[in-house]
Backbone as a ProteinNet text record, in pm:
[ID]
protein_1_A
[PRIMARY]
XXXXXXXXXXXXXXXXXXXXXXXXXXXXXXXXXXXXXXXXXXXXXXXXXXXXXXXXXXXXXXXXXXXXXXXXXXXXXXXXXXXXXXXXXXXXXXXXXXXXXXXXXXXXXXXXXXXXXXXXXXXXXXXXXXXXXXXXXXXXXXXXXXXXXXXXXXXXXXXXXXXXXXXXXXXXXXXXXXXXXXXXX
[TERTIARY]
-341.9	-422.4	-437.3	-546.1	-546.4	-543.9	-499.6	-446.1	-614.2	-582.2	-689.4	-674.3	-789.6	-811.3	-809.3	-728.6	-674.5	-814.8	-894.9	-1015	-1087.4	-1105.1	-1207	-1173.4	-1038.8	-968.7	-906.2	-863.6	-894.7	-961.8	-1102.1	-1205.2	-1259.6	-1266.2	-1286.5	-1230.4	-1036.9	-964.4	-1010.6	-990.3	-1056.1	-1147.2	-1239.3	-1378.6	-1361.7	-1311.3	-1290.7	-1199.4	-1129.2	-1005.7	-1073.2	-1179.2	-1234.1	-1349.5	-1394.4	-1560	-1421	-1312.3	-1224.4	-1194	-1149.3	-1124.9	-1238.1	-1328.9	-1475.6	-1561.2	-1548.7	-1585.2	-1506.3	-1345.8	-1245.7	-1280.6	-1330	-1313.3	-1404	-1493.9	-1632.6	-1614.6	-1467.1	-1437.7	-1487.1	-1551.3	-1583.6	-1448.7	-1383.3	-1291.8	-1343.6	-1296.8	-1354.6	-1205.2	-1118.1	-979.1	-1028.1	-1115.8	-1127.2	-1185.1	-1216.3	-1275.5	-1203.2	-1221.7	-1148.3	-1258.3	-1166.4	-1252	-1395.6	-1333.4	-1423.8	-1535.2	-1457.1	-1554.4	-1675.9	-1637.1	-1707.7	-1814.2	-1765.3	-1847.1	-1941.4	-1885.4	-1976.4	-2056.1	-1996.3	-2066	-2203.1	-2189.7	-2260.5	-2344.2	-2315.9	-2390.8	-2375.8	-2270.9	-2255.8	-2166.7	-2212.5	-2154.4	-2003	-1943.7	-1841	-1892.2	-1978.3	-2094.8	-2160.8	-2179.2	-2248	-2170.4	-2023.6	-1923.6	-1887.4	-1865.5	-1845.5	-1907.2	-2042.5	-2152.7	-2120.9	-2163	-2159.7	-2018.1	-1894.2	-1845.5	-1814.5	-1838.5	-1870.1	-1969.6	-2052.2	-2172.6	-2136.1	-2079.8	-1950.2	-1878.7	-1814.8	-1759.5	-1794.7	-1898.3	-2010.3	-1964.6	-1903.5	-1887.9	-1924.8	-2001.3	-2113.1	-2015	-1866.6	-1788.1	-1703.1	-1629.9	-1507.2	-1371.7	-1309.8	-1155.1	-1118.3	-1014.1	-925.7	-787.8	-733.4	-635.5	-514.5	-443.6	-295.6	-209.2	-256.4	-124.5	-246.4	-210.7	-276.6	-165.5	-228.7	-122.4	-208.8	-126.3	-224.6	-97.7	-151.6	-91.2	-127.5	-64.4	-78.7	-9.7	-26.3	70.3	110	241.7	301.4	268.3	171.1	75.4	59.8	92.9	70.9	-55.8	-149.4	-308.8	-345.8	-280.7	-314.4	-255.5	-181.3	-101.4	-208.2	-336.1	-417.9	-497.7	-543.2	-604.5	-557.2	-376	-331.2	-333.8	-303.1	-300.1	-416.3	-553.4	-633.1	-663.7	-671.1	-641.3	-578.8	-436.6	-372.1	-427.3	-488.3	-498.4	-643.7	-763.5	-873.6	-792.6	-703.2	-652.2	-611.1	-514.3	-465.3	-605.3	-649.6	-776.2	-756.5	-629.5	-597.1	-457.3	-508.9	-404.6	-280.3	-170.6	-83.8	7.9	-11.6	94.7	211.7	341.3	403.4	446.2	350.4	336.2	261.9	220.8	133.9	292.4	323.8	428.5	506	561.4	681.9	609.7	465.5	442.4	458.7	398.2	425.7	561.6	673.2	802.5	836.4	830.1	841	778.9	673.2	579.6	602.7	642.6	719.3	843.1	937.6	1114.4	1018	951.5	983.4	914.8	838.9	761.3	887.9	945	1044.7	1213.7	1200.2	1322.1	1334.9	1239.2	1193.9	1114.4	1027.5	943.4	785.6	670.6	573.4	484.2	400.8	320	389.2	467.7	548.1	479.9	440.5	385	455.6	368.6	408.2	363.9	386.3	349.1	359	205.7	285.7	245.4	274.5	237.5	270.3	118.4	189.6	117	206.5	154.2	107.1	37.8	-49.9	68	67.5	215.5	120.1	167.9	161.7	181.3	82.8	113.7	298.7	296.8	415.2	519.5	482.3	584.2	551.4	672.4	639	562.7	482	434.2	531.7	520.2	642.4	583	616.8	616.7	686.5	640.8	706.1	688.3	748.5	735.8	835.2	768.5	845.5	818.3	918.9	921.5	987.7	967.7	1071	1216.7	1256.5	1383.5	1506.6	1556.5	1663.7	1774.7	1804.8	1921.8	1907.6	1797.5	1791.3	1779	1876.9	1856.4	1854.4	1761.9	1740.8	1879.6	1912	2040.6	1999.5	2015.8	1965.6	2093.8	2039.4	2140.5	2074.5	2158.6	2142.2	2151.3	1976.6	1895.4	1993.5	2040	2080.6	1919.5	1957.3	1865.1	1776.4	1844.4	1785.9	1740.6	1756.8	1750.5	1616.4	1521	1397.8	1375.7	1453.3	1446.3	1538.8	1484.4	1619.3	1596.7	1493.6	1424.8	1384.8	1336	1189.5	1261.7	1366	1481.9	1473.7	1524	1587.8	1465.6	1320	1195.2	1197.5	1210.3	1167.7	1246.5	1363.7	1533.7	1495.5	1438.1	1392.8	1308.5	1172.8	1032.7	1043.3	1127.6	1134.6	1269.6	1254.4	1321.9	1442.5	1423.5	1470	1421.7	1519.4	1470.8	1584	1535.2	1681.2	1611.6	1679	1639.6	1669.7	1585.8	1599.8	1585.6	1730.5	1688.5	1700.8	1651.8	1622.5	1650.3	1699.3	1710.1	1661.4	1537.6	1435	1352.5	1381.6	1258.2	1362.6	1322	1342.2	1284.4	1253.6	1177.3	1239.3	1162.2	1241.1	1112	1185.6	1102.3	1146.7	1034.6	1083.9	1000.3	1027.8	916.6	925.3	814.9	730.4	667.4	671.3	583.8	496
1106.2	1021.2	1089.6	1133.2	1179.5	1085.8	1148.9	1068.4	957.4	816.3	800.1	768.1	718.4	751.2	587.8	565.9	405.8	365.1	438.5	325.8	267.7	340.2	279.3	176	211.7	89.9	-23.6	40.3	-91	-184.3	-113.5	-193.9	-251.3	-214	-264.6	-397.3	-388.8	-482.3	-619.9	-578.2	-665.3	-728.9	-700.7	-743.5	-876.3	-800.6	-902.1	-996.9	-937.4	-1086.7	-1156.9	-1131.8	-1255.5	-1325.6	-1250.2	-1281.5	-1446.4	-1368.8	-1450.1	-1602.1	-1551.9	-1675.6	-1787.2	-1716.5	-1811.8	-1889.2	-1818.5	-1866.3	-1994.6	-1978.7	-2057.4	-2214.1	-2199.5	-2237.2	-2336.1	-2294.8	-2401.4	-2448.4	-2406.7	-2466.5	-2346.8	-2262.4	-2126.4	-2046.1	-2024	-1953.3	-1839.9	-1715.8	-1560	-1475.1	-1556.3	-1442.8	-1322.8	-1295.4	-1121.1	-1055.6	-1090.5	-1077.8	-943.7	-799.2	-735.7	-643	-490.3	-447.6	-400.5	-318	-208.1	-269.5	-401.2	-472	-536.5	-636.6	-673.2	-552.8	-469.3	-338.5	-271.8	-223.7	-156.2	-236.5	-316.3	-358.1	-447.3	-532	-609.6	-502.6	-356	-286.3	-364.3	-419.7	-506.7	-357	-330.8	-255.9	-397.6	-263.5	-360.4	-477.8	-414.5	-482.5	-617.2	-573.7	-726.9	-816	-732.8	-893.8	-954.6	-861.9	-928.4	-1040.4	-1031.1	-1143.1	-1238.5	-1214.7	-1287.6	-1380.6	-1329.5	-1389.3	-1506.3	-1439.5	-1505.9	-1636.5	-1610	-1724.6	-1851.8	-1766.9	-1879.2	-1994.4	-1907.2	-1957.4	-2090.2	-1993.9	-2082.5	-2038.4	-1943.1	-1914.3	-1779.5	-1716	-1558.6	-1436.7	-1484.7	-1322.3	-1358.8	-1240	-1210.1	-1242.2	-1289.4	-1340.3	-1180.9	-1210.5	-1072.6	-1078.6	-978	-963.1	-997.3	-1033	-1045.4	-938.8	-853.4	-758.8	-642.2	-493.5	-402.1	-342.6	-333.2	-323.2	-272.7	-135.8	4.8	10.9	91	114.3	322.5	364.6	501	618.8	748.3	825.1	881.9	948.7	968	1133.2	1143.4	1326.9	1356	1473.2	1524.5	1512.5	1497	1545.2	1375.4	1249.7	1154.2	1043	1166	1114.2	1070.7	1140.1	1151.7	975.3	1020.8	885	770.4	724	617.2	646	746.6	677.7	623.2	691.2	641.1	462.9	454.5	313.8	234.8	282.5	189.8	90	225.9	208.5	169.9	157.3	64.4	-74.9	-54.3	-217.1	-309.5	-225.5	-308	-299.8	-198.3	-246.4	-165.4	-104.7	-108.1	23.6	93.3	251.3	224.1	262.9	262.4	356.6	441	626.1	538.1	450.7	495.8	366.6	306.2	269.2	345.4	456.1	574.3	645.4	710.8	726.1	718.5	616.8	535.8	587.6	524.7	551.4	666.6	777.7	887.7	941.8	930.4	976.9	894.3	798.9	721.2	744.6	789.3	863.9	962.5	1056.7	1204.5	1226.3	1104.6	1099.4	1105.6	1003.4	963.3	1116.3	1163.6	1301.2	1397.6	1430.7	1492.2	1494.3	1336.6	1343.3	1216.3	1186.6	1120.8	1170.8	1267.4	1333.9	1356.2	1446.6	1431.1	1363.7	1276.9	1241.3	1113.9	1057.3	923	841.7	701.5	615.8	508.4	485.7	407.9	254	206.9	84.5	105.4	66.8	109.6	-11.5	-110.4	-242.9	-222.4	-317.3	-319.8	-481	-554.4	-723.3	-721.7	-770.6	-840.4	-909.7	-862.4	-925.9	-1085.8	-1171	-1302.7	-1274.8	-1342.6	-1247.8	-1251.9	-1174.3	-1129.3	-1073.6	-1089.5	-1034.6	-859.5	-859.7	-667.2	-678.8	-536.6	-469.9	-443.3	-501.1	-448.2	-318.5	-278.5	-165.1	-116.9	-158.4	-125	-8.9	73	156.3	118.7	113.9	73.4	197.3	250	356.2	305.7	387.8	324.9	419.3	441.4	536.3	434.7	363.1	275.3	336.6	420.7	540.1	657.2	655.8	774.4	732.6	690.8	607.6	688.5	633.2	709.5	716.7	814.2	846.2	934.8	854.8	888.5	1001.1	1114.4	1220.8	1262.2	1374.5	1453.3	1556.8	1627.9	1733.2	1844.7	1978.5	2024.6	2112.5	2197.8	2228.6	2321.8	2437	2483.8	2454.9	2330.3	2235	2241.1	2277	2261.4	2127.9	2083	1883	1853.5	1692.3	1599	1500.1	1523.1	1482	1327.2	1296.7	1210.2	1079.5	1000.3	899.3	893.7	960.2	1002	923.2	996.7	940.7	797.2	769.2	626.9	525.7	575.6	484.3	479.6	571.3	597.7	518.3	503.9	393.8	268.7	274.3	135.7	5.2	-118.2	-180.5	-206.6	-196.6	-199.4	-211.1	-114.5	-70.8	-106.5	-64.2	-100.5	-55.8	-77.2	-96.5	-202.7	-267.2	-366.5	-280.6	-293	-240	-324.6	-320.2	-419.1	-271.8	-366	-287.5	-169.1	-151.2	-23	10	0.4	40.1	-10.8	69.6	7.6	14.6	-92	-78.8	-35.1	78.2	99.5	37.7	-47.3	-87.7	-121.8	-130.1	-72.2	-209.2	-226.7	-295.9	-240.8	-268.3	-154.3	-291.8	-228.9	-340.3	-240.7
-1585.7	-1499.8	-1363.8	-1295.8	-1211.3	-1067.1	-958	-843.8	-835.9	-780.6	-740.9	-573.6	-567.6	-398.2	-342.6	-236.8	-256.1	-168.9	-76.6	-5.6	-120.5	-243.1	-390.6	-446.3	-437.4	-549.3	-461.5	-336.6	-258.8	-207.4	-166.6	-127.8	-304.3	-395.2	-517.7	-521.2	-527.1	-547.1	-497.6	-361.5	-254.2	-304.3	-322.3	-334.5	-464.4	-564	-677.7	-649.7	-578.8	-555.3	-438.7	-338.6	-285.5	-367.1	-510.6	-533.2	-607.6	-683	-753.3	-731.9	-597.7	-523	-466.6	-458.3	-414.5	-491.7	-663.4	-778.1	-803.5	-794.6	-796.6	-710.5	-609.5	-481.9	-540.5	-671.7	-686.2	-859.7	-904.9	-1023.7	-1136.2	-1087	-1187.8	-1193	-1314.1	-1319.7	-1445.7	-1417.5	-1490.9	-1497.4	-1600.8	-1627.4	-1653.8	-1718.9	-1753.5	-1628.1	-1521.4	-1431.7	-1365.3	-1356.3	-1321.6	-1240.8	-1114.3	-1027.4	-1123.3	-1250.1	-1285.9	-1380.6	-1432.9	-1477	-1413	-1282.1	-1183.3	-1183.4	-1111.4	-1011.6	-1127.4	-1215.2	-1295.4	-1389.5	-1483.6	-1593.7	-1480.1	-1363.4	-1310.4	-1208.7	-1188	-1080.9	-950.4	-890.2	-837.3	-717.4	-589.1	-483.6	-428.2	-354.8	-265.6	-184.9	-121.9	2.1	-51.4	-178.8	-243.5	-268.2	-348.5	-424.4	-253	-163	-42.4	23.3	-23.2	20.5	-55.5	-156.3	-269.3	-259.6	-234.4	-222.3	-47.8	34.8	162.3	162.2	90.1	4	-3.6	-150.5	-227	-138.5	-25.6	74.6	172	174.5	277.5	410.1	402.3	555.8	664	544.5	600.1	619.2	590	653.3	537.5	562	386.1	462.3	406.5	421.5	460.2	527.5	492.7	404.3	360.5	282.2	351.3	245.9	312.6	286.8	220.1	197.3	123.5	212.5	115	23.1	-135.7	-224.9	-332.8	-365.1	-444.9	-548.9	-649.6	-738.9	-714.9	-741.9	-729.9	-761.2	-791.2	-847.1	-714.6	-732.4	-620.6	-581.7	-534.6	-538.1	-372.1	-339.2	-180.9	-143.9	-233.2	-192.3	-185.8	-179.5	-168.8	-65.1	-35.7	135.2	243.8	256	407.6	329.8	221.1	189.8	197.1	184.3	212.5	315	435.1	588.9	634.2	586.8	620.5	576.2	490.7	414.3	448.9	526.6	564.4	718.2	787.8	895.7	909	824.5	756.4	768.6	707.7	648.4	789	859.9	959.4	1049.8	1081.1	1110.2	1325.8	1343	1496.8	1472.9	1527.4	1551.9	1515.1	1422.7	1327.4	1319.6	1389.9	1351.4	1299.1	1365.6	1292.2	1154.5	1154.6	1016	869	934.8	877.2	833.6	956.7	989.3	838.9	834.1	743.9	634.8	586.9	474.2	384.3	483.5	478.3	411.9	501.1	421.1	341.2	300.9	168.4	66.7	59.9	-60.9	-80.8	25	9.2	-56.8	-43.1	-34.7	-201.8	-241.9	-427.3	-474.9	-398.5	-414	-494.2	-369.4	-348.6	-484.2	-456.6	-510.5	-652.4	-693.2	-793.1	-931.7	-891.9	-903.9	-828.6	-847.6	-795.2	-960.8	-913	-1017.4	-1050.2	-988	-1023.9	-990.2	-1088.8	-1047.8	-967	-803.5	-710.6	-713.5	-620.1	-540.2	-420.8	-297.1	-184.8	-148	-78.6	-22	143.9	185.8	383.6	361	394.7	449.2	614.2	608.3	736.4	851.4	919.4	999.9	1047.5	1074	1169.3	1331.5	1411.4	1544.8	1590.8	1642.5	1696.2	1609.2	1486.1	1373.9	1351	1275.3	1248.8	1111.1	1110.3	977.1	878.2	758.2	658.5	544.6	565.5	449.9	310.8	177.8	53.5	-3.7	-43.6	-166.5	-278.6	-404.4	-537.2	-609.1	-664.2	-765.1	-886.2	-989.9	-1161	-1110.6	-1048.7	-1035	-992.4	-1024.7	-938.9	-945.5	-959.9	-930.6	-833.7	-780	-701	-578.5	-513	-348	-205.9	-121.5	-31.8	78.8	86.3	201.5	335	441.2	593.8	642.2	626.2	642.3	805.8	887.6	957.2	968	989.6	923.4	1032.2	1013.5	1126.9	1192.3	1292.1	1378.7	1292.6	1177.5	1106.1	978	953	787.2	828.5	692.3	664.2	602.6	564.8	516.3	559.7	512.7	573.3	678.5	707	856.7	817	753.3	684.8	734.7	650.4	663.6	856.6	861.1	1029.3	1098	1105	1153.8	1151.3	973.4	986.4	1025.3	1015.2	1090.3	1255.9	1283.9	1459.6	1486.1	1402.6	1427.3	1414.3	1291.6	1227.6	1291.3	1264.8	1347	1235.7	1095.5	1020	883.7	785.3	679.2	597.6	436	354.2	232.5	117.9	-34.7	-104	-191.6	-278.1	-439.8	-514	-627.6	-728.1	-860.2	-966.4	-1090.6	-1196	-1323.5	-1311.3	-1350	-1319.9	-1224.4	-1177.6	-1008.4	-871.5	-783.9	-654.8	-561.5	-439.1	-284.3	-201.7	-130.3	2.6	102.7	166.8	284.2	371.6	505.8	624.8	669.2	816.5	927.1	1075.7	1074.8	1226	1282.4	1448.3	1513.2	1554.6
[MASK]
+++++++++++++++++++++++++++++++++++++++++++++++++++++++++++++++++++++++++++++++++++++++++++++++++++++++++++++++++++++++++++++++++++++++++++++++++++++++++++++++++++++++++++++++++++++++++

């Protein structure tokens, strides 16, 4: 499966989960209702299910999301596209929630494998609250440890950064997979 590119499949997602909810909203319910189905089989652009669903609404603009949340393989060449994405999503300058993401997609890169299928989730903070940040990998044995890189260590660093940005981080692990997540203000 080759990497995909999260602005497509996000702005896709999006789109169907508001056309979803607006259909809903008027007693039309469409379980098979999915992005690639929506978009392609209907020739239906992002721009349109957006209307279309705003319509629905009755209220001329698109909800926003509560949480951007990709499914993705864990590949170096798809790092610039989640920062960008991320920082689409929140919508307001981000480094070090970029930041975080960054060595968290790298650490499972790194030390999980490359090509591992992820989860990367960031929720919408509530004002005054922090940005939270997930990564879920299938590895629940391979846990991240915040070492100190010395002056000539070429790794080691990544942990360190996000322990520095972040107000606090941790892991949640389950049978097979685990989250490392962080929150940033």
């Amino acid at each position: 499966m080759p990497p995909q590119r999260p602005h497509g499949i996000y702005d896709t997602t999006l789109c169907v989960e508001e056309l979803r909810d607006a259909l809903a909203a008027h007693g039309i319910t469409l379980p098979a209702l999915r992005p690639t189905g929506l978009v392609i089989l209907g020739s239906c652009s992002t721009a349109t299910a957006r209307m279309l669903a705003a319509a629905l609404r009755g209220d001329g603009r698109a909800a926003p999301p509560a949480a951007f949340d990709i499914r993705m393989l864990a590949v170096p060449e798809i790092v610039p596209d989640l920062r960008r994405s991320v920082r689409r999503y929140l919508g307001t300058p981000c480094s070090d929630v970029q930041l975080c993401i960054t060595e968290l997609v790298v650490n499972v890169i790194r030390h999980v494998g490359e090509g591992t299928p992820v989860q990367v989730r960031v929720a919408r903070p509530a004002p005054g609250r922090p940005v939270r940040v997930e990564v879920t990998d299938p590895d629940s044995r391979a846990l991240p440890v915040l070492v100190r890189a010395a002056g000539e260590d070429e790794t080691g660093r990544g942990l360190a950064l996000l322990d520095a940005v972040a107000l606090r981080w941790g892991v949640e692990q389950r049978a097979e997979t685990k989250t490392v997540w962080c929150e940033v203000r």
